[in-house]
PDB file of C-alpha atoms in Angstrom:
ATOM      1  CA  MET A   1     103.579  84.792 123.291  1.00  0.00           C
ATOM      2  CA  THR A   2     102.626  81.564 122.529  1.00  0.00           C
ATOM      3  CA  VAL A   3     101.879  78.534 124.953  1.00  0.00           C
ATOM      4  CA  ALA A   4     104.903  76.875 123.267  1.00  0.00           C
ATOM      5  CA  LYS A   5     107.083  79.591 124.458  1.00  0.00           C
ATOM      6  CA  LEU A   6     105.573  79.839 127.997  1.00  0.00           C
ATOM      7  CA  LEU A   7     106.253  76.025 128.224  1.00  0.00           C
ATOM      8  CA  ASN A   8     109.707  76.304 126.904  1.00  0.00           C
ATOM      9  CA  ARG A   9     110.643  78.807 130.198  1.00  0.00           C
ATOM     10  CA  LYS A  10     108.210  77.075 132.583  1.00  0.00           C
ATOM     11  CA  GLY A  11     109.035  73.620 131.659  1.00  0.00           C
ATOM     12  CA  ALA A  12     106.544  71.048 130.211  1.00  0.00           C
ATOM     13  CA  ASP A  13     106.347  68.537 133.270  1.00  0.00           C
ATOM     14  CA  VAL A  14     103.199  67.287 134.260  1.00  0.00           C
ATOM     15  CA  ILE A  15     102.111  65.243 137.060  1.00  0.00           C
ATOM     16  CA  THR A  16      99.503  62.804 135.753  1.00  0.00           C
ATOM     17  CA  ILE A  17      97.470  59.903 137.010  1.00  0.00           C
ATOM     18  CA  GLN A  18      95.485  57.004 135.723  1.00  0.00           C
ATOM     19  CA  PRO A  19      91.750  57.540 135.873  1.00  0.00           C
ATOM     20  CA  SER A  20      91.496  54.441 138.284  1.00  0.00           C
ATOM     21  CA  MET A  21      93.551  56.056 140.938  1.00  0.00           C
ATOM     22  CA  PRO A  22      92.225  55.824 144.422  1.00  0.00           C
ATOM     23  CA  LEU A  23      90.956  59.898 145.077  1.00  0.00           C
ATOM     24  CA  GLY A  24      92.782  59.775 148.569  1.00  0.00           C
ATOM     25  CA  GLU A  25      96.172  58.629 146.828  1.00  0.00           C
ATOM     26  CA  VAL A  26      95.253  61.721 144.223  1.00  0.00           C
ATOM     27  CA  ILE A  27      94.986  64.295 147.123  1.00  0.00           C
ATOM     28  CA  GLU A  28      98.296  62.921 148.590  1.00  0.00           C
ATOM     29  CA  LEU A  29     100.180  63.335 145.320  1.00  0.00           C
ATOM     30  CA  LEU A  30      98.267  67.083 145.173  1.00  0.00           C
ATOM     31  CA  GLU A  31      99.768  67.504 148.522  1.00  0.00           C
ATOM     32  CA  LYS A  32     103.272  66.370 147.847  1.00  0.00           C
ATOM     33  CA  HIS A  33     103.980  68.340 144.502  1.00  0.00           C
ATOM     34  CA  GLY A  34     102.061  71.710 145.847  1.00  0.00           C
ATOM     35  CA  ILE A  35      99.829  71.622 142.793  1.00  0.00           C
ATOM     36  CA  GLY A  36      95.985  71.968 142.439  1.00  0.00           C
ATOM     37  CA  ALA A  37      95.059  69.934 139.902  1.00  0.00           C
ATOM     38  CA  VAL A  38      96.313  66.633 138.154  1.00  0.00           C
ATOM     39  CA  VAL A  39      95.795  65.264 134.702  1.00  0.00           C
ATOM     40  CA  ALA A  40      94.165  61.573 133.969  1.00  0.00           C
ATOM     41  CA  VAL A  41      95.660  59.865 130.899  1.00  0.00           C
ATOM     42  CA  ASP A  42      95.309  56.664 129.280  1.00  0.00           C
ATOM     43  CA  GLY A  43      97.815  54.262 128.356  1.00  0.00           C
ATOM     44  CA  GLY A  44      98.770  56.320 124.984  1.00  0.00           C
ATOM     45  CA  HIS A  45      98.986  59.557 127.461  1.00  0.00           C
ATOM     46  CA  ARG A  46      95.973  61.108 125.959  1.00  0.00           C
ATOM     47  CA  ILE A  47      93.767  63.211 128.064  1.00  0.00           C
ATOM     48  CA  ALA A  48      90.907  61.287 129.706  1.00  0.00           C
ATOM     49  CA  GLY A  49      90.303  64.080 132.294  1.00  0.00           C
ATOM     50  CA  ILE A  50      91.457  66.648 134.664  1.00  0.00           C
ATOM     51  CA  LEU A  51      90.904  66.406 138.551  1.00  0.00           C
ATOM     52  CA  SER A  52      91.325  69.868 140.487  1.00  0.00           C
ATOM     53  CA  GLU A  53      90.682  70.955 144.134  1.00  0.00           C
ATOM     54  CA  ARG A  54      87.571  72.141 143.109  1.00  0.00           C
ATOM     55  CA  ASP A  55      86.304  68.667 141.520  1.00  0.00           C
ATOM     56  CA  ILE A  56      87.521  67.245 145.417  1.00  0.00           C
ATOM     57  CA  VAL A  57      85.329  69.309 147.040  1.00  0.00           C
ATOM     58  CA  ARG A  58      82.439  69.072 144.973  1.00  0.00           C
ATOM     59  CA  GLY A  59      83.105  64.987 145.105  1.00  0.00           C
ATOM     60  CA  LEU A  60      83.061  65.654 148.879  1.00  0.00           C
ATOM     61  CA  SER A  61      79.699  67.544 149.228  1.00  0.00           C
ATOM     62  CA  ARG A  62      78.194  64.707 147.017  1.00  0.00           C
ATOM     63  CA  TYR A  63      79.621  61.766 148.337  1.00  0.00           C
ATOM     64  CA  GLY A  64      80.910  62.557 151.799  1.00  0.00           C
ATOM     65  CA  PRO A  65      84.149  60.968 152.975  1.00  0.00           C
ATOM     66  CA  ASP A  66      83.268  57.904 150.957  1.00  0.00           C
ATOM     67  CA  VAL A  67      84.451  59.476 147.923  1.00  0.00           C
ATOM     68  CA  LEU A  68      88.321  59.098 149.003  1.00  0.00           C
ATOM     69  CA  SER A  69      88.213  55.358 148.394  1.00  0.00           C
ATOM     70  CA  LYS A  70      86.359  56.013 144.678  1.00  0.00           C
ATOM     71  CA  PRO A  71      88.586  56.173 141.448  1.00  0.00           C
ATOM     72  CA  ALA A  72      89.429  59.514 140.295  1.00  0.00           C
ATOM     73  CA  SER A  73      87.142  59.173 137.640  1.00  0.00           C
ATOM     74  CA  ALA A  74      84.380  59.268 139.692  1.00  0.00           C
ATOM     75  CA  ILE A  75      84.669  63.119 140.143  1.00  0.00           C
ATOM     76  CA  MET A  76      87.345  64.292 137.383  1.00  0.00           C
ATOM     77  CA  THR A  77      86.100  66.591 134.664  1.00  0.00           C
ATOM     78  CA  LYS A  78      86.014  64.385 131.713  1.00  0.00           C
ATOM     79  CA  LYS A  79      85.106  67.251 128.966  1.00  0.00           C
ATOM     80  CA  VAL A  80      88.658  69.073 129.629  1.00  0.00           C
ATOM     81  CA  VAL A  81      89.085  72.294 127.845  1.00  0.00           C
ATOM     82  CA  THR A  82      92.450  72.218 126.375  1.00  0.00           C
ATOM     83  CA  CYS A  83      94.894  74.573 124.422  1.00  0.00           C
ATOM     84  CA  SER A  84      97.340  74.116 121.888  1.00  0.00           C
ATOM     85  CA  PRO A  85     101.019  75.301 121.886  1.00  0.00           C
ATOM     86  CA  LYS A  86     100.513  77.476 119.200  1.00  0.00           C
ATOM     87  CA  ASP A  87      97.550  79.253 120.983  1.00  0.00           C
ATOM     88  CA  ARG A  88      98.648  82.583 122.314  1.00  0.00           C
ATOM     89  CA  VAL A  89      98.619  83.004 126.061  1.00  0.00           C
ATOM     90  CA  ILE A  90      96.238  85.971 126.343  1.00  0.00           C
ATOM     91  CA  ALA A  91      93.583  84.036 124.257  1.00  0.00           C
ATOM     92  CA  VAL A  92      93.743  80.844 126.945  1.00  0.00           C
ATOM     93  CA  MET A  93      93.879  83.560 129.928  1.00  0.00           C
ATOM     94  CA  GLU A  94      90.650  84.652 128.394  1.00  0.00           C
ATOM     95  CA  GLN A  95      89.548  81.217 128.122  1.00  0.00           C
ATOM     96  CA  MET A  96      90.208  80.616 131.564  1.00  0.00           C
ATOM     97  CA  THR A  97      88.595  83.657 133.021  1.00  0.00           C
ATOM     98  CA  ASN A  98      85.363  83.207 130.894  1.00  0.00           C
ATOM     99  CA  GLY A  99      85.035  79.282 132.068  1.00  0.00           C
ATOM    100  CA  LYS A 100      86.180  79.917 135.652  1.00  0.00           C
ATOM    101  CA  PHE A 101      89.073  77.296 135.871  1.00  0.00           C
ATOM    102  CA  ARG A 102      92.585  77.791 136.611  1.00  0.00           C
ATOM    103  CA  HIS A 103      94.373  74.686 134.868  1.00  0.00           C
ATOM    104  CA  VAL A 104      94.617  73.832 131.273  1.00  0.00           C
ATOM    105  CA  PRO A 105      96.150  70.688 129.724  1.00  0.00           C
ATOM    106  CA  VAL A 106      98.105  71.634 126.042  1.00  0.00           C
ATOM    107  CA  GLU A 107      97.224  69.081 123.827  1.00  0.00           C
ATOM    108  CA  GLU A 108      99.526  68.282 120.820  1.00  0.00           C
ATOM    109  CA  ASP A 109      98.825  65.714 118.279  1.00  0.00           C
ATOM    110  CA  GLY A 110      96.323  64.290 120.579  1.00  0.00           C
ATOM    111  CA  LYS A 111      98.582  63.942 123.441  1.00  0.00           C
ATOM    112  CA  LEU A 112      99.396  65.635 126.563  1.00  0.00           C
ATOM    113  CA  ALA A 113     102.040  68.139 125.975  1.00  0.00           C
ATOM    114  CA  GLY A 114     102.148  70.155 129.060  1.00  0.00           C
ATOM    115  CA  ILE A 115      99.842  71.973 131.354  1.00  0.00           C
ATOM    116  CA  ILE A 116      99.341  75.960 131.843  1.00  0.00           C
ATOM    117  CA  SER A 117      98.038  77.600 135.206  1.00  0.00           C
ATOM    118  CA  ILE A 118      96.294  80.710 135.745  1.00  0.00           C
ATOM    119  CA  GLY A 119      99.360  81.765 138.090  1.00  0.00           C
ATOM    120  CA  ASP A 120     101.800  80.817 134.845  1.00  0.00           C
ATOM    121  CA  VAL A 121      99.904  83.250 132.677  1.00  0.00           C
ATOM    122  CA  VAL A 122      99.344  85.737 135.316  1.00  0.00           C
ATOM    123  CA  LYS A 123     103.421  85.784 136.152  1.00  0.00           C
ATOM    124  CA  GLN A 124     103.725  86.025 132.339  1.00  0.00           C
ATOM    125  CA  ARG A 125     101.538  88.917 131.538  1.00  0.00           C
ATOM    126  CA  ILE A 126     102.982  91.024 134.671  1.00  0.00           C
ATOM    127  CA  ALA A 127     106.554  90.063 132.657  1.00  0.00           C
ATOM    128  CA  GLU A 128     105.080  91.684 129.363  1.00  0.00           C
ATOM    129  CA  ILE A 129     103.755  94.479 131.227  1.00  0.00           C
ATOM    130  CA  GLN A 130     107.060  95.215 132.893  1.00  0.00           C
ATOM    131  CA  LEU A 131     108.509  95.179 129.869  1.00  0.00           C
ATOM    132  CA  GLU A 132     106.312  97.669 128.138  1.00  0.00           C
ATOM    133  CA  LYS A 133     106.561  99.881 131.319  1.00  0.00           C
ATOM    134  CA  ASP A 134     110.350 100.003 130.895  1.00  0.00           C
ATOM    135  CA  ALA A 135     110.410 100.548 127.092  1.00  0.00           C
ATOM    136  CA  LEU A 136     107.934 103.386 127.632  1.00  0.00           C
ATOM    137  CA  GLN A 137     110.457 104.860 130.601  1.00  0.00           C
ATOM    138  CA  ASP A 138     113.494 104.471 128.353  1.00  0.00           C
ATOM    139  CA  TYR A 139     111.634 106.338 125.295  1.00  0.00           C
ATOM    140  CA  ILE A 140     110.558 109.018 127.666  1.00  0.00           C
ATOM    141  CA  MET A 141     113.790 109.414 129.236  1.00  0.00           C
ATOM    142  CA  ALA A 142     115.712 109.626 125.543  1.00  0.00           C
ATOM    143  CA  SER A 143     113.204 112.374 124.348  1.00  0.00           C
TER     144      SER A 143
END
């Protein structure tokens, strides 16, 4: 399955921020939407960074509570690993596992086109395995 098909099923909406948004506001946004990361974009909807819960923990460790008044750009990951809608989900899952990150923005024509999480990938993989299991059971029962 491709990333495009996964996005068609789950939706391509992404909660985004401006890199200048204060970290305290970003945390409120994460909590409000029940998400673990946001993508920072510039005015042209180009990816400027990603800010995850892990980045926030590192920022708190490094700067203490004062980090909450700093802009997201102070602690966000600026070198963002992205994928394309044409990529295979299994390849992105491997990338996430090897890189030890849980969110991958989807980039198309240099702009943000969606985001997939490890939860999205695992859910899709479980569905594929279930289909394979059902097909094998049907084959065995028909024999």
